[in-house]
Amino acid sequence: MASGKEIRSKIKSVQNTQKITRAMEMVAASKMRKAQDRMVATRPYAQNIRRVIGHLAMAHPEFTHDYMRERDVKRVGIIVVSSDRGLCGGLNTNLFKAGLGLMREWKDKGVDVDVCSIGSKGLGFFKRVGGKIVAETSNLGDAPSLEELLGSVKVMLDAYDNGEIDRLFVVFNQFVNTMTQKPTVEQLLPIKASEESKDLEYHWDYIYEPEAEEVLGQLLMRYVESLVYQGVVENIACEQAARMVAMKAASDNAGNLIGELQLAYNKARQAAITQELSEIVAGAAAV
Amino acid sequence: MAMTMHVNIVSAEAEIFSGTVTEVFAPAVMGEVGVYPRHTQMLTQLKPGEVRVVKENGDEDHFYVSGGMLEVQPHVVTVLSDTAVRAKDLDEAKAVEAKKRAEQALKDRKSDMDYARAEAELAEAIAKLQTIQRMRRKYGS
């Protein structure tokens, strides 16, 4: 049996670990609230731009933009949104599984995949599994700005424009609630026309200033960017939620461990006292 | 009562204004436009400047946008404001940067591989040591 001193030092070290996990849990909880607010704040833009795109689909534009046209798939692009830091449970692992599933699906069809990684965990993972990474952005922090994403998204859009990729997906964690984060794959390009627009009876078109092509290009580019941005913001909320849950579990485990160790320590102490007593009694009897 | 329309001014990072107004002025790329209710559908780009709305009670509100898009429907006006300063060259530079980072990361792969190999070798060495120790204990040499 381990001696009292050994057990005591072990309890001390577990307590220290528990302090850290508890602090991380609280930090994650407060960050999660902020991230959730940010997530809510980005929704109006996405809603509004989606509505405008919906109008566009209804409006019978005089020309169809490349982003709205289906074409044969020879190569696809995937934007993977992951977290920058670990210690958030299975969040990234689940996401990468979804990403890999998508990659495998296309590779089975003989289609190659380009990866654009946002977040350093994704970079590390796809580097290891040997994905072709064409663009990368990481260390976005807790409050990312759209500006930081533009470069990476543009690389993918350019690739689409030049016909290097024929389809573009984004993979990110969707924030369902604090306990649930759902890895989600969404198709960015070509943009799927919404169902409801088809049964519209009258047709009209916008006045475009300056040219339809340019205006549409700008609008669709912003649409894609906003979707990616939303994915990033949502992923951050997910990261904090997952970290909070993981750290809570760690704190609880540490608590259990401390309880068990405490019990072992008490037993060891009692055994030592009993032994001492019986020695004294035996000594007294001998005299 | 004057005719009104609904205006949404949003940026990718936050909602800026949403409400009922009687007039909207916005800096379109081809010159400033003023929009009244029942304007025909229009879609245009904005350049950096000021969006001005006149509310029902006659008050004016001003918002600065660094470019974006303006969508006009007869009774709804949507301003999709940019948060970033955009220019073609600037975007291009950012794209190049993102590409470079990826290339750099891929180049670092070699050191990663070395690390992985070292790790594997270390694991093997430890396993060997453990076996040796176990055998020593068993045969007591």
CSV table of C-alpha atoms in Angstrom, one decimal:
chain,number,residue,atom,x,y,z
A,1,MET,CA,0.0,0.0,0.0
A,2,ALA,CA,1.2,3.5,-0.9
A,3,SER,CA,2.3,5.5,2.0
A,4,GLY,CA,0.4,8.5,3.3
A,5,LYS,CA,2.8,11.0,2.0
A,6,GLU,CA,2.7,9.7,-1.5
A,7,ILE,CA,-1.1,9.8,-1.6
A,8,ARG,CA,-1.1,13.2,-0.2
A,9,SER,CA,1.2,14.6,-2.9
A,10,LYS,CA,-1.0,12.8,-5.5
A,11,ILE,CA,-4.1,14.4,-4.2
A,12,LYS,CA,-2.4,17.8,-4.3
A,13,SER,CA,-1.5,17.4,-8.0
A,14,VAL,CA,-5.0,16.3,-8.9
A,15,GLN,CA,-6.3,19.3,-7.1
A,16,ASN,CA,-4.1,21.5,-9.1
A,17,THR,CA,-5.3,20.0,-12.3
A,18,GLN,CA,-8.8,20.4,-11.2
A,19,LYS,CA,-8.2,24.1,-10.5
A,20,ILE,CA,-7.0,24.5,-14.0
A,21,THR,CA,-9.9,22.7,-15.7
A,22,ARG,CA,-12.4,24.5,-13.6
A,23,ALA,CA,-10.9,27.9,-14.6
A,24,MET,CA,-10.9,26.8,-18.2
A,25,GLU,CA,-14.5,25.8,-17.9
A,26,MET,CA,-15.5,29.2,-16.6
A,27,VAL,CA,-13.5,31.0,-19.2
A,28,ALA,CA,-15.1,28.9,-21.9
A,29,ALA,CA,-18.6,29.6,-20.5
A,30,SER,CA,-18.2,33.3,-20.6
A,31,LYS,CA,-16.6,33.2,-24.1
A,32,MET,CA,-19.4,31.0,-25.3
A,33,ARG,CA,-21.9,33.6,-24.4
A,34,LYS,CA,-20.1,36.2,-26.3
A,35,ALA,CA,-19.6,33.9,-29.3
A,36,GLN,CA,-23.3,33.2,-29.3
A,37,ASP,CA,-24.1,36.9,-29.3
A,38,ARG,CA,-21.8,37.3,-32.3
A,39,MET,CA,-23.4,34.4,-34.0
A,40,VAL,CA,-26.8,36.0,-33.6
A,41,ALA,CA,-25.4,39.3,-34.9
A,42,THR,CA,-24.2,37.8,-38.1
A,43,ARG,CA,-27.6,36.3,-39.0
A,44,PRO,CA,-29.4,39.4,-40.4
A,45,TYR,CA,-26.8,39.8,-43.1
A,46,ALA,CA,-27.0,36.2,-44.1
A,47,GLN,CA,-30.8,36.4,-44.1
A,48,ASN,CA,-30.9,39.5,-46.1
A,49,ILE,CA,-28.4,38.5,-48.7
A,50,ARG,CA,-30.2,35.1,-49.0
A,51,ARG,CA,-33.4,37.0,-49.7
A,52,VAL,CA,-31.8,39.1,-52.3
A,53,ILE,CA,-30.4,36.0,-54.0
A,54,GLY,CA,-33.9,34.5,-53.8
A,55,HIS,CA,-35.2,37.5,-55.6
A,56,LEU,CA,-32.5,37.1,-58.2
A,57,ALA,CA,-33.5,33.6,-58.8
A,58,MET,CA,-37.1,34.7,-59.3
A,59,ALA,CA,-36.2,37.7,-61.3
A,60,HIS,CA,-35.2,35.9,-64.5
A,61,PRO,CA,-32.0,37.7,-64.9
A,62,GLU,CA,-30.9,38.4,-68.5
A,63,PHE,CA,-27.8,36.3,-68.0
A,64,THR,CA,-26.8,33.5,-65.7
A,65,HIS,CA,-23.7,33.9,-63.6
A,66,ASP,CA,-21.1,31.1,-63.5
A,67,TYR,CA,-21.8,30.7,-59.8
A,68,MET,CA,-25.4,29.7,-60.5
A,69,ARG,CA,-24.6,27.2,-63.3
A,70,GLU,CA,-24.0,23.5,-62.7
A,71,ARG,CA,-21.1,22.1,-64.6
A,72,ASP,CA,-19.4,18.7,-64.9
A,73,VAL,CA,-17.3,18.0,-61.8
A,74,LYS,CA,-13.7,17.4,-62.4
A,75,ARG,CA,-12.3,18.7,-59.2
A,76,VAL,CA,-13.9,20.0,-56.0
A,77,GLY,CA,-12.9,22.5,-53.3
A,78,ILE,CA,-13.6,22.1,-49.6
A,79,ILE,CA,-13.3,24.9,-47.1
A,80,VAL,CA,-12.7,23.3,-43.7
A,81,VAL,CA,-13.5,25.5,-40.7
A,82,SER,CA,-11.8,24.2,-37.5
A,83,SER,CA,-10.7,25.6,-34.2
A,84,ASP,CA,-7.2,27.0,-33.5
A,85,ARG,CA,-6.9,25.3,-30.1
A,86,GLY,CA,-7.5,21.9,-28.7
A,87,LEU,CA,-9.0,20.7,-25.4
A,88,CYS,CA,-12.5,20.9,-26.8
A,89,GLY,CA,-13.5,17.2,-26.7
A,90,GLY,CA,-14.3,15.5,-30.0
A,91,LEU,CA,-15.3,18.7,-31.8
A,92,ASN,CA,-12.6,18.8,-34.4
A,93,THR,CA,-12.3,15.0,-34.7
A,94,ASN,CA,-16.0,14.7,-35.6
A,95,LEU,CA,-15.7,17.6,-38.1
A,96,PHE,CA,-12.7,16.0,-39.8
A,97,LYS,CA,-14.5,12.8,-40.1
A,98,ALA,CA,-17.3,14.6,-41.9
A,99,GLY,CA,-14.7,16.3,-44.1
A,100,LEU,CA,-12.9,13.1,-44.8
A,101,GLY,CA,-16.2,11.4,-45.7
A,102,LEU,CA,-16.8,14.1,-48.2
A,103,MET,CA,-13.3,13.8,-49.7
A,104,ARG,CA,-13.6,10.0,-49.9
A,105,GLU,CA,-17.0,10.3,-51.6
A,106,TRP,CA,-15.5,12.4,-54.3
A,107,LYS,CA,-12.3,10.5,-54.7
A,108,ASP,CA,-14.3,7.3,-55.2
A,109,LYS,CA,-15.8,9.1,-58.2
A,110,GLY,CA,-12.4,9.9,-59.5
A,111,VAL,CA,-12.6,13.5,-58.5
A,112,ASP,CA,-9.7,15.2,-56.8
A,113,VAL,CA,-10.1,17.5,-53.9
A,114,ASP,CA,-8.5,20.9,-53.0
A,115,VAL,CA,-8.6,21.9,-49.3
A,116,CYS,CA,-8.7,25.3,-47.9
A,117,SER,CA,-8.1,25.3,-44.2
A,118,ILE,CA,-9.4,27.9,-41.7
A,119,GLY,CA,-8.0,27.2,-38.2
A,120,SER,CA,-4.8,25.6,-37.3
A,121,LYS,CA,-6.2,22.2,-36.2
A,122,GLY,CA,-7.6,21.6,-39.7
A,123,LEU,CA,-4.2,22.5,-41.2
A,124,GLY,CA,-2.4,20.0,-39.1
A,125,PHE,CA,-4.9,17.3,-39.7
A,126,PHE,CA,-5.1,17.6,-43.5
A,127,LYS,CA,-1.4,18.0,-43.7
A,128,ARG,CA,-1.1,14.6,-42.0
A,129,VAL,CA,-3.7,12.8,-44.1
A,130,GLY,CA,-2.1,14.3,-47.2
A,131,GLY,CA,-4.8,16.6,-48.5
A,132,LYS,CA,-3.8,19.2,-51.1
A,133,ILE,CA,-4.0,22.5,-49.2
A,134,VAL,CA,-4.3,25.5,-51.4
A,135,ALA,CA,-5.0,28.2,-48.9
A,136,GLU,CA,-4.8,28.6,-45.2
A,137,THR,CA,-5.9,31.1,-42.5
A,138,SER,CA,-5.4,30.5,-38.8
A,139,ASN,CA,-5.1,32.3,-35.5
A,140,LEU,CA,-8.4,34.2,-36.0
A,141,GLY,CA,-8.9,34.6,-32.3
A,142,ASP,CA,-12.3,34.8,-30.6
A,143,ALA,CA,-13.7,37.7,-32.6
A,144,PRO,CA,-12.8,37.1,-36.2
A,145,SER,CA,-13.4,39.8,-38.7
A,146,LEU,CA,-14.6,39.1,-42.2
A,147,GLU,CA,-11.5,40.8,-43.6
A,148,GLU,CA,-9.2,38.0,-42.3
A,149,LEU,CA,-11.1,35.4,-44.3
A,150,LEU,CA,-11.3,37.2,-47.6
A,151,GLY,CA,-7.9,35.9,-48.8
A,152,SER,CA,-8.6,32.3,-48.3
A,153,VAL,CA,-12.1,32.5,-49.8
A,154,LYS,CA,-10.8,34.4,-52.8
A,155,VAL,CA,-8.3,31.7,-53.6
A,156,MET,CA,-11.2,29.2,-53.8
A,157,LEU,CA,-13.4,31.6,-55.8
A,158,ASP,CA,-10.6,32.3,-58.2
A,159,ALA,CA,-10.1,28.6,-58.6
A,160,TYR,CA,-13.8,28.3,-59.4
A,161,ASP,CA,-13.7,31.2,-61.8
A,162,ASN,CA,-10.7,29.7,-63.6
A,163,GLY,CA,-12.4,26.3,-63.9
A,164,GLU,CA,-9.9,24.6,-61.6
A,165,ILE,CA,-12.7,23.5,-59.3
A,166,ASP,CA,-16.3,22.9,-60.2
A,167,ARG,CA,-17.9,22.7,-56.9
A,168,LEU,CA,-17.2,24.3,-53.5
A,169,PHE,CA,-18.2,23.1,-50.1
A,170,VAL,CA,-17.8,24.4,-46.6
A,171,VAL,CA,-17.5,22.1,-43.6
A,172,PHE,CA,-18.1,23.5,-40.2
A,173,ASN,CA,-19.7,22.8,-36.8
A,174,GLN,CA,-23.3,23.9,-36.5
A,175,PHE,CA,-24.2,25.2,-33.1
A,176,VAL,CA,-27.4,23.4,-32.1
A,177,ASN,CA,-27.2,24.0,-28.4
A,178,THR,CA,-24.5,23.9,-25.7
A,179,MET,CA,-24.5,20.1,-25.6
A,180,THR,CA,-24.8,19.4,-29.3
A,181,GLN,CA,-22.6,20.6,-32.1
A,182,LYS,CA,-23.3,19.1,-35.5
A,183,PRO,CA,-20.7,18.8,-38.2
A,184,THR,CA,-22.3,20.3,-41.3
A,185,VAL,CA,-21.4,20.1,-45.0
A,186,GLU,CA,-22.8,22.9,-47.1
A,187,GLN,CA,-22.5,23.4,-50.8
A,188,LEU,CA,-21.5,27.0,-51.6
A,189,LEU,CA,-21.0,26.8,-55.3
A,190,PRO,CA,-22.8,26.5,-57.6
A,191,ILE,CA,-25.6,28.2,-55.7
A,192,LYS,CA,-28.7,26.1,-55.6
A,193,ALA,CA,-31.8,27.9,-56.5
A,194,SER,CA,-34.4,27.7,-53.8
A,195,GLU,CA,-37.4,25.6,-54.3
A,196,GLU,CA,-40.0,28.1,-53.7
A,197,SER,CA,-38.9,30.4,-56.5
A,198,LYS,CA,-40.1,28.0,-59.2
A,199,ASP,CA,-43.8,28.4,-58.8
A,200,LEU,CA,-43.8,32.1,-59.2
A,201,GLU,CA,-46.1,33.4,-61.9
A,202,TYR,CA,-44.8,36.8,-62.8
A,203,HIS,CA,-41.4,37.6,-63.8
A,204,TRP,CA,-39.5,40.8,-63.4
A,205,ASP,CA,-35.9,41.9,-63.5
A,206,TYR,CA,-33.8,44.4,-61.6
A,207,ILE,CA,-32.3,47.5,-63.0
A,208,TYR,CA,-28.6,46.8,-62.7
A,209,GLU,CA,-26.1,49.6,-62.2
A,210,PRO,CA,-23.6,49.4,-63.7
A,211,GLU,CA,-23.7,46.0,-65.4
A,212,ALA,CA,-25.6,42.9,-64.5
A,213,GLU,CA,-22.5,40.8,-64.7
A,214,GLU,CA,-20.5,42.9,-62.4
A,215,VAL,CA,-23.2,43.5,-59.9
A,216,LEU,CA,-24.1,39.8,-59.7
A,217,GLY,CA,-20.5,38.8,-59.4
A,218,GLN,CA,-20.1,41.2,-56.5
A,219,LEU,CA,-23.3,40.0,-54.8
A,220,LEU,CA,-22.6,36.3,-55.2
A,221,MET,CA,-19.0,36.8,-54.0
A,222,ARG,CA,-20.3,38.5,-50.8
A,223,TYR,CA,-22.9,35.8,-50.4
A,224,VAL,CA,-20.2,33.1,-50.4
A,225,GLU,CA,-18.0,35.1,-48.1
A,226,SER,CA,-20.8,35.7,-45.6
A,227,LEU,CA,-21.7,32.0,-45.6
A,228,VAL,CA,-18.1,31.1,-44.8
A,229,TYR,CA,-17.9,33.9,-42.2
A,230,GLN,CA,-21.1,32.6,-40.5
A,231,GLY,CA,-19.5,29.1,-40.5
A,232,VAL,CA,-16.5,30.5,-38.7
A,233,VAL,CA,-18.4,32.4,-36.1
A,234,GLU,CA,-20.7,29.4,-35.5
A,235,ASN,CA,-17.7,27.2,-35.2
A,236,ILE,CA,-16.2,29.4,-32.5
A,237,ALA,CA,-19.4,29.2,-30.5
A,238,CYS,CA,-19.2,25.4,-30.9
A,239,GLU,CA,-15.6,25.4,-29.8
A,240,GLN,CA,-16.3,27.2,-26.6
A,241,ALA,CA,-19.4,25.1,-25.8
A,242,ALA,CA,-17.5,21.9,-26.4
A,243,ARG,CA,-14.6,23.1,-24.3
A,244,MET,CA,-16.9,24.0,-21.5
A,245,VAL,CA,-18.5,20.6,-21.5
A,246,ALA,CA,-15.1,18.8,-21.8
A,247,MET,CA,-13.6,20.8,-19.0
A,248,LYS,CA,-16.7,20.2,-16.8
A,249,ALA,CA,-16.3,16.5,-17.4
A,250,ALA,CA,-12.6,16.8,-16.5
A,251,SER,CA,-13.3,18.7,-13.3
A,252,ASP,CA,-15.9,16.1,-12.3
A,253,ASN,CA,-13.4,13.3,-13.0
A,254,ALA,CA,-10.8,15.0,-11.0
A,255,GLY,CA,-13.3,15.3,-8.1
A,256,ASN,CA,-14.0,11.6,-8.2
A,257,LEU,CA,-10.3,10.8,-8.3
A,258,ILE,CA,-9.7,13.0,-5.3
A,259,GLY,CA,-12.5,11.3,-3.4
A,260,GLU,CA,-11.0,7.9,-4.1
A,261,LEU,CA,-7.5,9.0,-3.1
A,262,GLN,CA,-8.8,10.6,0.0
A,263,LEU,CA,-10.4,7.3,1.0
A,264,ALA,CA,-7.2,5.4,0.4
A,265,TYR,CA,-5.3,8.0,2.4
A,266,ASN,CA,-7.6,7.7,5.4
A,267,LYS,CA,-7.4,3.9,5.3
A,268,ALA,CA,-3.6,4.1,5.2
A,269,ARG,CA,-3.6,6.5,8.1
A,270,GLN,CA,-5.9,4.4,10.2
A,271,ALA,CA,-3.9,1.3,9.5
A,272,ALA,CA,-0.8,3.0,10.6
A,273,ILE,CA,-2.4,4.2,13.9
A,274,THR,CA,-3.8,0.7,14.6
A,275,GLN,CA,-0.5,-0.8,14.0
A,276,GLU,CA,1.2,1.6,16.3
A,277,LEU,CA,-1.3,1.0,19.0
A,278,SER,CA,-1.0,-2.7,18.9
A,279,GLU,CA,2.7,-2.3,19.0
A,280,ILE,CA,2.5,-0.2,22.2
A,281,VAL,CA,0.0,-2.6,23.8
A,282,ALA,CA,2.2,-5.6,22.9
A,283,GLY,CA,5.2,-3.7,24.3
A,284,ALA,CA,3.4,-2.9,27.6
A,285,ALA,CA,2.2,-6.5,27.9
A,286,ALA,CA,5.8,-7.8,27.6
A,287,VAL,CA,6.9,-5.5,30.4
B,1,MET,CA,-49.5,60.1,-43.9
B,2,ALA,CA,-46.5,59.7,-46.1
B,3,MET,CA,-45.8,56.4,-47.8
B,4,THR,CA,-43.2,54.4,-46.1
B,5,MET,CA,-40.9,51.5,-46.8
B,6,HIS,CA,-38.8,49.2,-44.7
B,7,VAL,CA,-35.0,49.6,-44.6
B,8,ASN,CA,-32.5,47.0,-43.4
B,9,ILE,CA,-28.9,48.1,-43.2
B,10,VAL,CA,-26.7,45.1,-42.3
B,11,SER,CA,-23.1,44.3,-42.3
B,12,ALA,CA,-21.6,40.8,-42.1
B,13,GLU,CA,-20.7,41.3,-38.5
B,14,ALA,CA,-23.8,43.0,-37.1
B,15,GLU,CA,-27.2,44.6,-37.9
B,16,ILE,CA,-26.9,48.3,-38.1
B,17,PHE,CA,-30.3,49.6,-38.7
B,18,SER,CA,-33.8,48.2,-39.4
B,19,GLY,CA,-36.9,50.3,-39.5
B,20,THR,CA,-39.6,52.2,-41.4
B,21,VAL,CA,-38.5,55.2,-43.4
B,22,THR,CA,-39.8,57.5,-46.0
B,23,GLU,CA,-36.6,58.2,-48.0
B,24,VAL,CA,-33.2,56.6,-48.4
B,25,PHE,CA,-30.1,58.1,-50.0
B,26,ALA,CA,-27.1,55.9,-50.8
B,27,PRO,CA,-23.8,56.4,-52.5
B,28,ALA,CA,-24.1,54.1,-55.5
B,29,VAL,CA,-21.0,53.7,-57.8
B,30,MET,CA,-22.7,55.6,-60.6
B,31,GLY,CA,-23.6,58.5,-58.3
B,32,GLU,CA,-25.8,59.1,-55.3
B,33,VAL,CA,-29.3,57.6,-55.5
B,34,GLY,CA,-32.3,58.7,-53.6
B,35,VAL,CA,-35.0,56.0,-53.1
B,36,TYR,CA,-38.7,56.7,-52.3
B,37,PRO,CA,-41.3,54.0,-51.7
B,38,ARG,CA,-42.5,52.1,-54.8
B,39,HIS,CA,-39.2,52.5,-56.5
B,40,THR,CA,-38.7,49.8,-59.2
B,41,GLN,CA,-36.5,46.9,-58.4
B,42,MET,CA,-32.9,47.9,-58.5
B,43,LEU,CA,-29.6,46.3,-57.7
B,44,THR,CA,-26.4,48.3,-57.5
B,45,GLN,CA,-23.0,48.5,-55.9
B,46,LEU,CA,-22.2,51.1,-53.3
B,47,LYS,CA,-19.0,53.0,-52.9
B,48,PRO,CA,-17.7,54.2,-49.5
B,49,GLY,CA,-19.8,57.0,-48.2
B,50,GLU,CA,-22.9,57.9,-46.2
B,51,VAL,CA,-26.3,56.3,-46.2
B,52,ARG,CA,-29.0,58.7,-45.1
B,53,VAL,CA,-32.5,57.6,-44.1
B,54,VAL,CA,-35.4,59.9,-43.3
B,55,LYS,CA,-37.6,58.4,-40.7
B,56,GLU,CA,-41.4,58.7,-40.4
B,57,ASN,CA,-41.2,61.6,-38.0
B,58,GLY,CA,-38.8,63.5,-40.2
B,59,ASP,CA,-35.7,62.7,-38.3
B,60,GLU,CA,-32.6,61.8,-40.3
B,61,ASP,CA,-30.1,59.1,-39.5
B,62,HIS,CA,-26.7,58.8,-41.1
B,63,PHE,CA,-24.6,55.7,-41.4
B,64,TYR,CA,-21.2,55.3,-42.9
B,65,VAL,CA,-20.6,52.4,-45.2
B,66,SER,CA,-17.3,51.4,-46.7
B,67,GLY,CA,-19.0,50.1,-49.8
B,68,GLY,CA,-21.4,47.2,-50.3
B,69,MET,CA,-24.6,46.5,-52.2
B,70,LEU,CA,-28.0,48.1,-52.4
B,71,GLU,CA,-31.1,46.2,-53.2
B,72,VAL,CA,-34.3,48.1,-53.8
B,73,GLN,CA,-37.8,46.5,-53.8
B,74,PRO,CA,-40.9,48.6,-54.0
B,75,HIS,CA,-41.4,48.5,-50.2
B,76,VAL,CA,-38.1,47.1,-48.9
B,77,VAL,CA,-34.7,48.5,-49.3
B,78,THR,CA,-31.7,46.4,-48.2
B,79,VAL,CA,-28.2,47.8,-47.7
B,80,LEU,CA,-25.6,45.1,-47.5
B,81,SER,CA,-22.7,47.0,-46.0
B,82,ASP,CA,-19.1,45.9,-46.2
B,83,THR,CA,-17.1,45.8,-43.1
B,84,ALA,CA,-13.8,45.6,-44.8
B,85,VAL,CA,-12.2,48.1,-47.1
B,86,ARG,CA,-12.3,46.4,-50.5
B,87,ALA,CA,-10.3,46.9,-53.5
B,88,LYS,CA,-9.3,44.5,-56.2
B,89,ASP,CA,-5.6,44.8,-55.5
B,90,LEU,CA,-6.1,44.4,-51.8
B,91,ASP,CA,-8.2,41.2,-52.2
B,92,GLU,CA,-5.6,39.9,-54.6
B,93,ALA,CA,-2.8,40.5,-52.1
B,94,LYS,CA,-4.8,38.7,-49.4
B,95,ALA,CA,-5.4,35.8,-51.7
B,96,VAL,CA,-1.7,35.5,-52.5
B,97,GLU,CA,-0.9,35.7,-48.8
B,98,ALA,CA,-3.4,32.9,-48.0
B,99,LYS,CA,-1.8,30.7,-50.7
B,100,LYS,CA,1.7,31.5,-49.5
B,101,ARG,CA,0.7,30.4,-45.9
B,102,ALA,CA,-0.6,27.1,-47.2
B,103,GLU,CA,2.6,26.5,-49.2
B,104,GLN,CA,4.7,27.4,-46.2
B,105,ALA,CA,2.7,25.0,-44.1
B,106,LEU,CA,3.1,22.2,-46.6
B,107,LYS,CA,6.9,22.9,-46.7
B,108,ASP,CA,7.0,22.4,-43.0
B,109,ARG,CA,5.7,18.9,-43.5
B,110,LYS,CA,9.2,17.6,-43.7
B,111,SER,CA,10.0,18.6,-40.2
B,112,ASP,CA,6.7,17.1,-39.1
B,113,MET,CA,7.6,13.9,-40.8
B,114,ASP,CA,10.9,13.8,-39.1
B,115,TYR,CA,9.1,14.4,-35.8
B,116,ALA,CA,6.7,11.5,-36.5
B,117,ARG,CA,9.6,9.2,-37.5
B,118,ALA,CA,11.5,10.2,-34.3
B,119,GLU,CA,8.4,9.5,-32.3
B,120,ALA,CA,8.0,6.1,-33.8
B,121,GLU,CA,11.6,5.2,-33.2
B,122,LEU,CA,11.4,6.4,-29.7
B,123,ALA,CA,8.3,4.2,-29.1
B,124,GLU,CA,10.1,1.2,-30.6
B,125,ALA,CA,13.2,1.8,-28.4
B,126,ILE,CA,11.0,2.1,-25.2
B,127,ALA,CA,9.2,-1.2,-26.1
B,128,LYS,CA,12.6,-2.9,-26.6
B,129,LEU,CA,13.8,-1.6,-23.2
B,130,GLN,CA,10.7,-2.8,-21.5
B,131,THR,CA,11.1,-6.3,-22.9
B,132,ILE,CA,14.7,-6.4,-21.8
B,133,GLN,CA,13.8,-5.3,-18.3
B,134,ARG,CA,11.0,-7.8,-18.1
B,135,MET,CA,13.3,-10.6,-19.2
B,136,ARG,CA,15.9,-9.6,-16.7
B,137,ARG,CA,13.4,-9.7,-13.9
B,138,LYS,CA,12.1,-13.1,-15.0
B,139,TYR,CA,15.5,-14.7,-15.3
B,140,GLY,CA,17.1,-12.6,-12.6
B,141,SER,CA,20.4,-11.9,-14.4
